[in-house]
C-alpha cells in the first residue's frame, strides 16, 4: 500500500537531496535483480536515515537486516571519525553484492557485515550503540528490542521499519497474519515502555523511533 499519492511522493522526492551515484546504482541493481525490491529503504527513507545519523553523530550503529545494503550506506554517512556500523543479515547469497556496494561507497572498512542469525550474533557485538535500526524478520522485532536495549546508550535510538505493514495493522485482529500481529505487538511494547520516548512516523511503511531516556 502507498500511503501517499504517487504525485505527492514524487513531489517530496523532487525536493529531497538526490541520491548519490552509488545509491542510484544500488537502487537500480536491487530492482533489476531482486525478487522483493520493495524491501529497499529507497530514496526518501534513505535520506531521512542519513539525516538522523548526521544529527546524532553516532560512534556505533547496529543494523539488523542488511538486505542489499542501501540503508547501511545511508546510516554510515553520519558516523563520527573512527565509528563503525555492524550490519547483520541471514541471507548469505547477498554477501558479495553488499560488499561490492560498501566498497563502492568507500565504507568497506567502516561497515562490518555479518551473516547469520541475529539472535545469536547480537550478544557478541559490543556497545554502547548510538543507533539500532531494525529491519529484519517481523516476528522477532520484540526479541531484537530486548536483546539490544541494555547496550543502547542513554539518549540512543532504536528505529524499526515497516511498523505500518502496508496498512495491515488496522485490520481486525482475527484477520491479521502472524507478521502483522508481531508488528502491532512491537509498537505496543515500545509505546508502553516508560524507559523510552517514542514517535511513529508514517514515512513510507512506517518508522517507529524510540529514544532511550
PDB file of C-alpha atoms in Angstrom:
ATOM      1  CA  UNK A   1       0.000   0.000   0.000  1.00  0.00           C
ATOM      2  CA  UNK A   2       1.204   3.504  -0.865  1.00  0.00           C
ATOM      3  CA  UNK A   3       0.182   5.941   1.876  1.00  0.00           C
ATOM      4  CA  UNK A   4       0.854   8.988  -0.294  1.00  0.00           C
ATOM      5  CA  UNK A   5      -0.364   9.537  -3.818  1.00  0.00           C
ATOM      6  CA  UNK A   6       2.348   8.902  -6.427  1.00  0.00           C
ATOM      7  CA  UNK A   7       2.241  12.607  -7.279  1.00  0.00           C
ATOM      8  CA  UNK A   8       2.852  13.734  -3.691  1.00  0.00           C
ATOM      9  CA  UNK A   9       5.578  11.122  -3.244  1.00  0.00           C
ATOM     10  CA  UNK A  10       7.289  12.307  -6.424  1.00  0.00           C
ATOM     11  CA  UNK A  11       6.965  15.937  -5.294  1.00  0.00           C
ATOM     12  CA  UNK A  12       8.544  15.111  -1.913  1.00  0.00           C
ATOM     13  CA  UNK A  13      11.435  13.311  -3.587  1.00  0.00           C
ATOM     14  CA  UNK A  14      11.936  16.180  -6.030  1.00  0.00           C
ATOM     15  CA  UNK A  15      12.649  18.471  -3.064  1.00  0.00           C
ATOM     16  CA  UNK A  16      14.828  15.926  -1.260  1.00  0.00           C
ATOM     17  CA  UNK A  17      18.590  15.764  -1.751  1.00  0.00           C
ATOM     18  CA  UNK A  18      19.338  13.491  -4.694  1.00  0.00           C
ATOM     19  CA  UNK A  19      20.734  10.011  -4.226  1.00  0.00           C
ATOM     20  CA  UNK A  20      24.467   9.598  -4.617  1.00  0.00           C
ATOM     21  CA  UNK A  21      25.615   7.764  -7.737  1.00  0.00           C
ATOM     22  CA  UNK A  22      26.367   4.663  -5.661  1.00  0.00           C
ATOM     23  CA  UNK A  23      22.881   4.664  -4.132  1.00  0.00           C
ATOM     24  CA  UNK A  24      21.296   5.188  -7.557  1.00  0.00           C
ATOM     25  CA  UNK A  25      23.221   2.221  -8.922  1.00  0.00           C
ATOM     26  CA  UNK A  26      22.323   0.064  -5.915  1.00  0.00           C
ATOM     27  CA  UNK A  27      18.671   1.069  -6.247  1.00  0.00           C
ATOM     28  CA  UNK A  28      18.617   0.064  -9.927  1.00  0.00           C
ATOM     29  CA  UNK A  29      20.516  -3.163  -9.265  1.00  0.00           C
ATOM     30  CA  UNK A  30      18.104  -4.157  -6.491  1.00  0.00           C
ATOM     31  CA  UNK A  31      15.000  -3.514  -8.611  1.00  0.00           C
ATOM     32  CA  UNK A  32      16.502  -5.304 -11.596  1.00  0.00           C
ATOM     33  CA  UNK A  33      17.740  -8.414  -9.818  1.00  0.00           C
ATOM     34  CA  UNK A  34      15.924  -8.951  -6.512  1.00  0.00           C
ATOM     35  CA  UNK A  35      12.572 -10.697  -6.136  1.00  0.00           C
ATOM     36  CA  UNK A  36      11.367  -8.299  -3.414  1.00  0.00           C
ATOM     37  CA  UNK A  37      12.888  -4.901  -4.273  1.00  0.00           C
ATOM     38  CA  UNK A  38      10.333  -3.029  -2.136  1.00  0.00           C
ATOM     39  CA  UNK A  39      12.374  -4.175   0.869  1.00  0.00           C
ATOM     40  CA  UNK A  40      14.884  -1.476  -0.123  1.00  0.00           C
ATOM     41  CA  UNK A  41      14.712   1.642   2.057  1.00  0.00           C
ATOM     42  CA  UNK A  42      14.772   3.815  -1.049  1.00  0.00           C
ATOM     43  CA  UNK A  43      15.391   7.482  -1.715  1.00  0.00           C
ATOM     44  CA  UNK A  44      13.102   9.317   0.736  1.00  0.00           C
ATOM     45  CA  UNK A  45      13.547   6.985   3.708  1.00  0.00           C
ATOM     46  CA  UNK A  46      17.239   6.609   2.980  1.00  0.00           C
ATOM     47  CA  UNK A  47      17.743  10.356   3.120  1.00  0.00           C
ATOM     48  CA  UNK A  48      15.795  10.511   6.388  1.00  0.00           C
ATOM     49  CA  UNK A  49      18.030   7.829   7.921  1.00  0.00           C
ATOM     50  CA  UNK A  50      21.092   9.696   6.677  1.00  0.00           C
ATOM     51  CA  UNK A  51      19.821  12.968   8.159  1.00  0.00           C
ATOM     52  CA  UNK A  52      19.062  11.343  11.527  1.00  0.00           C
ATOM     53  CA  UNK A  53      22.512   9.765  11.610  1.00  0.00           C
ATOM     54  CA  UNK A  54      24.194  13.069  10.825  1.00  0.00           C
ATOM     55  CA  UNK A  55      22.235  14.759  13.625  1.00  0.00           C
ATOM     56  CA  UNK A  56      23.073  12.043  16.174  1.00  0.00           C
ATOM     57  CA  UNK A  57      26.729  11.636  15.113  1.00  0.00           C
ATOM     58  CA  UNK A  58      26.941   8.004  16.251  1.00  0.00           C
ATOM     59  CA  UNK A  59      30.075   6.072  17.078  1.00  0.00           C
ATOM     60  CA  UNK A  60      28.458   2.635  16.890  1.00  0.00           C
ATOM     61  CA  UNK A  61      25.430   1.666  14.795  1.00  0.00           C
ATOM     62  CA  UNK A  62      23.840  -1.770  14.786  1.00  0.00           C
ATOM     63  CA  UNK A  63      21.629  -2.676  11.844  1.00  0.00           C
ATOM     64  CA  UNK A  64      19.528  -5.853  11.959  1.00  0.00           C
ATOM     65  CA  UNK A  65      18.605  -6.717   8.377  1.00  0.00           C
ATOM     66  CA  UNK A  66      21.080  -5.617   5.698  1.00  0.00           C
ATOM     67  CA  UNK A  67      19.221  -6.690   2.546  1.00  0.00           C
ATOM     68  CA  UNK A  68      21.265  -5.161  -0.317  1.00  0.00           C
ATOM     69  CA  UNK A  69      22.988  -2.547   1.856  1.00  0.00           C
ATOM     70  CA  UNK A  70      21.157   0.669   0.947  1.00  0.00           C
ATOM     71  CA  UNK A  71      20.150   1.688   4.481  1.00  0.00           C
ATOM     72  CA  UNK A  72      23.593   0.789   5.865  1.00  0.00           C
ATOM     73  CA  UNK A  73      25.264   3.141   3.392  1.00  0.00           C
ATOM     74  CA  UNK A  74      22.815   5.901   4.331  1.00  0.00           C
ATOM     75  CA  UNK A  75      23.278   5.443   8.088  1.00  0.00           C
ATOM     76  CA  UNK A  76      27.073   5.230   7.806  1.00  0.00           C
ATOM     77  CA  UNK A  77      27.175   8.786   6.390  1.00  0.00           C
ATOM     78  CA  UNK A  78      26.732  10.220   9.884  1.00  0.00           C
ATOM     79  CA  UNK A  79      29.314   8.156  11.759  1.00  0.00           C
ATOM     80  CA  UNK A  80      31.931  10.036  13.730  1.00  0.00           C
ATOM     81  CA  UNK A  81      35.540   9.503  12.625  1.00  0.00           C
ATOM     82  CA  UNK A  82      36.581   6.080  13.843  1.00  0.00           C
ATOM     83  CA  UNK A  83      32.948   4.951  14.080  1.00  0.00           C
ATOM     84  CA  UNK A  84      31.634   1.609  12.905  1.00  0.00           C
ATOM     85  CA  UNK A  85      28.373   0.163  11.628  1.00  0.00           C
ATOM     86  CA  UNK A  86      27.661  -3.520  12.247  1.00  0.00           C
ATOM     87  CA  UNK A  87      25.001  -4.981   9.966  1.00  0.00           C
ATOM     88  CA  UNK A  88      23.512  -8.465  10.184  1.00  0.00           C
ATOM     89  CA  UNK A  89      21.638 -10.500   7.584  1.00  0.00           C
ATOM     90  CA  UNK A  90      20.769 -14.160   7.402  1.00  0.00           C
ATOM     91  CA  UNK A  91      20.927 -14.368   3.586  1.00  0.00           C
ATOM     92  CA  UNK A  92      24.464 -15.367   2.618  1.00  0.00           C
ATOM     93  CA  UNK A  93      23.585 -15.108  -1.088  1.00  0.00           C
ATOM     94  CA  UNK A  94      23.603 -11.304  -0.774  1.00  0.00           C
ATOM     95  CA  UNK A  95      27.060 -11.092   0.808  1.00  0.00           C
ATOM     96  CA  UNK A  96      29.016 -10.441  -2.403  1.00  0.00           C
ATOM     97  CA  UNK A  97      26.555  -7.772  -3.532  1.00  0.00           C
ATOM     98  CA  UNK A  98      26.598  -5.835  -0.283  1.00  0.00           C
ATOM     99  CA  UNK A  99      30.371  -5.966  -0.017  1.00  0.00           C
ATOM    100  CA  UNK A 100      30.654  -4.650  -3.584  1.00  0.00           C
ATOM    101  CA  UNK A 101      28.500  -1.618  -2.813  1.00  0.00           C
ATOM    102  CA  UNK A 102      30.102  -0.947   0.568  1.00  0.00           C
ATOM    103  CA  UNK A 103      33.422  -0.808  -1.305  1.00  0.00           C
ATOM    104  CA  UNK A 104      31.997   1.490  -3.997  1.00  0.00           C
ATOM    105  CA  UNK A 105      30.692   3.804  -1.284  1.00  0.00           C
ATOM    106  CA  UNK A 106      34.112   3.868   0.392  1.00  0.00           C
ATOM    107  CA  UNK A 107      32.797   2.190   3.540  1.00  0.00           C
ATOM    108  CA  UNK A 108      34.427  -1.237   3.272  1.00  0.00           C
ATOM    109  CA  UNK A 109      36.448  -0.539   6.446  1.00  0.00           C
ATOM    110  CA  UNK A 110      33.606   1.148   8.305  1.00  0.00           C
ATOM    111  CA  UNK A 111      30.626  -1.141   7.679  1.00  0.00           C
ATOM    112  CA  UNK A 112      31.100  -4.632   9.127  1.00  0.00           C
ATOM    113  CA  UNK A 113      28.687  -7.139   7.543  1.00  0.00           C
ATOM    114  CA  UNK A 114      27.869 -10.286   9.462  1.00  0.00           C
ATOM    115  CA  UNK A 115      25.986 -13.254   8.021  1.00  0.00           C
ATOM    116  CA  UNK A 116      23.868 -15.435  10.278  1.00  0.00           C
ATOM    117  CA  UNK A 117      21.066 -15.453  12.820  1.00  0.00           C
ATOM    118  CA  UNK A 118      20.880 -12.051  14.512  1.00  0.00           C
ATOM    119  CA  UNK A 119      19.663 -13.577  17.783  1.00  0.00           C
ATOM    120  CA  UNK A 120      22.965 -15.419  18.039  1.00  0.00           C
ATOM    121  CA  UNK A 121      25.186 -12.619  16.684  1.00  0.00           C
ATOM    122  CA  UNK A 122      23.907  -9.605  18.652  1.00  0.00           C
ATOM    123  CA  UNK A 123      25.278 -10.730  22.058  1.00  0.00           C
ATOM    124  CA  UNK A 124      28.800 -10.739  20.587  1.00  0.00           C
ATOM    125  CA  UNK A 125      28.685  -7.151  19.297  1.00  0.00           C
ATOM    126  CA  UNK A 126      29.923  -4.726  21.925  1.00  0.00           C
ATOM    127  CA  UNK A 127      28.156  -1.450  22.616  1.00  0.00           C
ATOM    128  CA  UNK A 128      27.199   1.054  23.606  1.00  0.00           C
ATOM    129  CA  UNK A 129      25.069   1.511  20.487  1.00  0.00           C
ATOM    130  CA  UNK A 130      24.074   5.023  19.479  1.00  0.00           C
ATOM    131  CA  UNK A 131      21.591   3.826  16.837  1.00  0.00           C
ATOM    132  CA  UNK A 132      19.947   0.463  16.293  1.00  0.00           C
ATOM    133  CA  UNK A 133      17.998   0.015  13.050  1.00  0.00           C
ATOM    134  CA  UNK A 134      15.664  -2.999  12.972  1.00  0.00           C
ATOM    135  CA  UNK A 135      14.505  -4.098   9.529  1.00  0.00           C
ATOM    136  CA  UNK A 136      14.507  -7.898   9.573  1.00  0.00           C
ATOM    137  CA  UNK A 137      12.010 -10.725  10.249  1.00  0.00           C
ATOM    138  CA  UNK A 138       8.972  -9.084  11.774  1.00  0.00           C
ATOM    139  CA  UNK A 139       8.115 -11.879  14.215  1.00  0.00           C
ATOM    140  CA  UNK A 140      11.378 -11.208  16.091  1.00  0.00           C
ATOM    141  CA  UNK A 141      11.199  -7.403  16.400  1.00  0.00           C
ATOM    142  CA  UNK A 142      10.308  -7.561  20.099  1.00  0.00           C
ATOM    143  CA  UNK A 143      13.067 -10.088  20.734  1.00  0.00           C
ATOM    144  CA  UNK A 144      15.611  -7.852  18.988  1.00  0.00           C
ATOM    145  CA  UNK A 145      14.425  -4.876  21.047  1.00  0.00           C
ATOM    146  CA  UNK A 146      15.012  -6.789  24.269  1.00  0.00           C
ATOM    147  CA  UNK A 147      18.399  -8.079  23.101  1.00  0.00           C
ATOM    148  CA  UNK A 148      19.782  -4.635  22.256  1.00  0.00           C
ATOM    149  CA  UNK A 149      18.126  -2.429  24.856  1.00  0.00           C
ATOM    150  CA  UNK A 150      20.708  -2.652  27.627  1.00  0.00           C
ATOM    151  CA  UNK A 151      23.503  -1.985  25.114  1.00  0.00           C
ATOM    152  CA  UNK A 152      21.886   1.213  23.795  1.00  0.00           C
ATOM    153  CA  UNK A 153      23.388   4.269  25.473  1.00  0.00           C
ATOM    154  CA  UNK A 154      21.228   6.728  27.356  1.00  0.00           C
ATOM    155  CA  UNK A 155      19.979   9.124  24.672  1.00  0.00           C
ATOM    156  CA  UNK A 156      20.475   6.480  21.967  1.00  0.00           C
ATOM    157  CA  UNK A 157      17.866   5.468  19.424  1.00  0.00           C
ATOM    158  CA  UNK A 158      16.130   2.286  18.307  1.00  0.00           C
ATOM    159  CA  UNK A 159      14.472   2.684  14.903  1.00  0.00           C
ATOM    160  CA  UNK A 160      12.198  -0.019  13.487  1.00  0.00           C
ATOM    161  CA  UNK A 161      10.986  -0.152   9.888  1.00  0.00           C
ATOM    162  CA  UNK A 162       7.710  -1.467   8.425  1.00  0.00           C
ATOM    163  CA  UNK A 163       5.610  -0.880  11.543  1.00  0.00           C
ATOM    164  CA  UNK A 164       2.590   0.091   9.403  1.00  0.00           C
ATOM    165  CA  UNK A 165       2.978  -3.034   7.243  1.00  0.00           C
ATOM    166  CA  UNK A 166       1.074  -1.692   4.226  1.00  0.00           C
ATOM    167  CA  UNK A 167      -1.851  -0.736   6.464  1.00  0.00           C
ATOM    168  CA  UNK A 168      -2.440  -4.299   7.641  1.00  0.00           C
ATOM    169  CA  UNK A 169      -2.003  -3.156  11.261  1.00  0.00           C
ATOM    170  CA  UNK A 170      -5.507  -1.632  11.007  1.00  0.00           C
ATOM    171  CA  UNK A 171      -7.216  -4.939  10.263  1.00  0.00           C
ATOM    172  CA  UNK A 172      -9.302  -6.702  12.933  1.00  0.00           C
ATOM    173  CA  UNK A 173      -7.028  -8.986  14.935  1.00  0.00           C
ATOM    174  CA  UNK A 174      -8.753 -12.122  13.661  1.00  0.00           C
ATOM    175  CA  UNK A 175      -7.805 -11.121  10.106  1.00  0.00           C
ATOM    176  CA  UNK A 176      -4.134 -10.427  10.848  1.00  0.00           C
ATOM    177  CA  UNK A 177      -1.335 -12.798   9.897  1.00  0.00           C
ATOM    178  CA  UNK A 178       1.469 -13.544  12.344  1.00  0.00           C
ATOM    179  CA  UNK A 179       3.788 -10.850  10.963  1.00  0.00           C
ATOM    180  CA  UNK A 180       1.124  -8.180  11.379  1.00  0.00           C
ATOM    181  CA  UNK A 181       0.331  -9.303  14.916  1.00  0.00           C
ATOM    182  CA  UNK A 182       4.038  -9.182  15.770  1.00  0.00           C
ATOM    183  CA  UNK A 183       4.369  -5.622  14.456  1.00  0.00           C
ATOM    184  CA  UNK A 184       1.322  -4.415  16.393  1.00  0.00           C
ATOM    185  CA  UNK A 185       2.751  -6.091  19.490  1.00  0.00           C
ATOM    186  CA  UNK A 186       6.096  -4.386  18.885  1.00  0.00           C
ATOM    187  CA  UNK A 187       4.538  -0.929  18.565  1.00  0.00           C
ATOM    188  CA  UNK A 188       2.527  -1.536  21.742  1.00  0.00           C
ATOM    189  CA  UNK A 189       5.669  -2.728  23.545  1.00  0.00           C
ATOM    190  CA  UNK A 190       7.618   0.406  22.637  1.00  0.00           C
ATOM    191  CA  UNK A 191       4.719   2.770  23.253  1.00  0.00           C
ATOM    192  CA  UNK A 192       4.157   1.461  26.776  1.00  0.00           C
ATOM    193  CA  UNK A 193       7.855   1.235  27.689  1.00  0.00           C
ATOM    194  CA  UNK A 194       8.454   4.002  30.226  1.00  0.00           C
ATOM    195  CA  UNK A 195      12.201   3.807  29.567  1.00  0.00           C
ATOM    196  CA  UNK A 196      11.826   5.478  26.149  1.00  0.00           C
ATOM    197  CA  UNK A 197      10.284   8.402  24.312  1.00  0.00           C
ATOM    198  CA  UNK A 198       8.742   7.371  21.002  1.00  0.00           C
ATOM    199  CA  UNK A 199       7.150   8.531  17.785  1.00  0.00           C
ATOM    200  CA  UNK A 200       5.666   6.527  14.908  1.00  0.00           C
ATOM    201  CA  UNK A 201       6.394   8.342  11.657  1.00  0.00           C
ATOM    202  CA  UNK A 202       4.138   7.455   8.703  1.00  0.00           C
ATOM    203  CA  UNK A 203       7.083   7.654   6.304  1.00  0.00           C
ATOM    204  CA  UNK A 204       6.946   5.012   3.599  1.00  0.00           C
ATOM    205  CA  UNK A 205       5.879   1.850   5.507  1.00  0.00           C
ATOM    206  CA  UNK A 206       6.219   3.381   8.964  1.00  0.00           C
ATOM    207  CA  UNK A 207       9.203   4.048  11.229  1.00  0.00           C
ATOM    208  CA  UNK A 208       8.934   3.639  14.988  1.00  0.00           C
ATOM    209  CA  UNK A 209      11.643   5.759  16.607  1.00  0.00           C
ATOM    210  CA  UNK A 210      12.380   5.245  20.290  1.00  0.00           C
ATOM    211  CA  UNK A 211      14.870   7.334  22.295  1.00  0.00           C
ATOM    212  CA  UNK A 212      16.256   5.759  25.464  1.00  0.00           C
ATOM    213  CA  UNK A 213      15.803   8.089  28.435  1.00  0.00           C
TER     214      UNK A 213
END
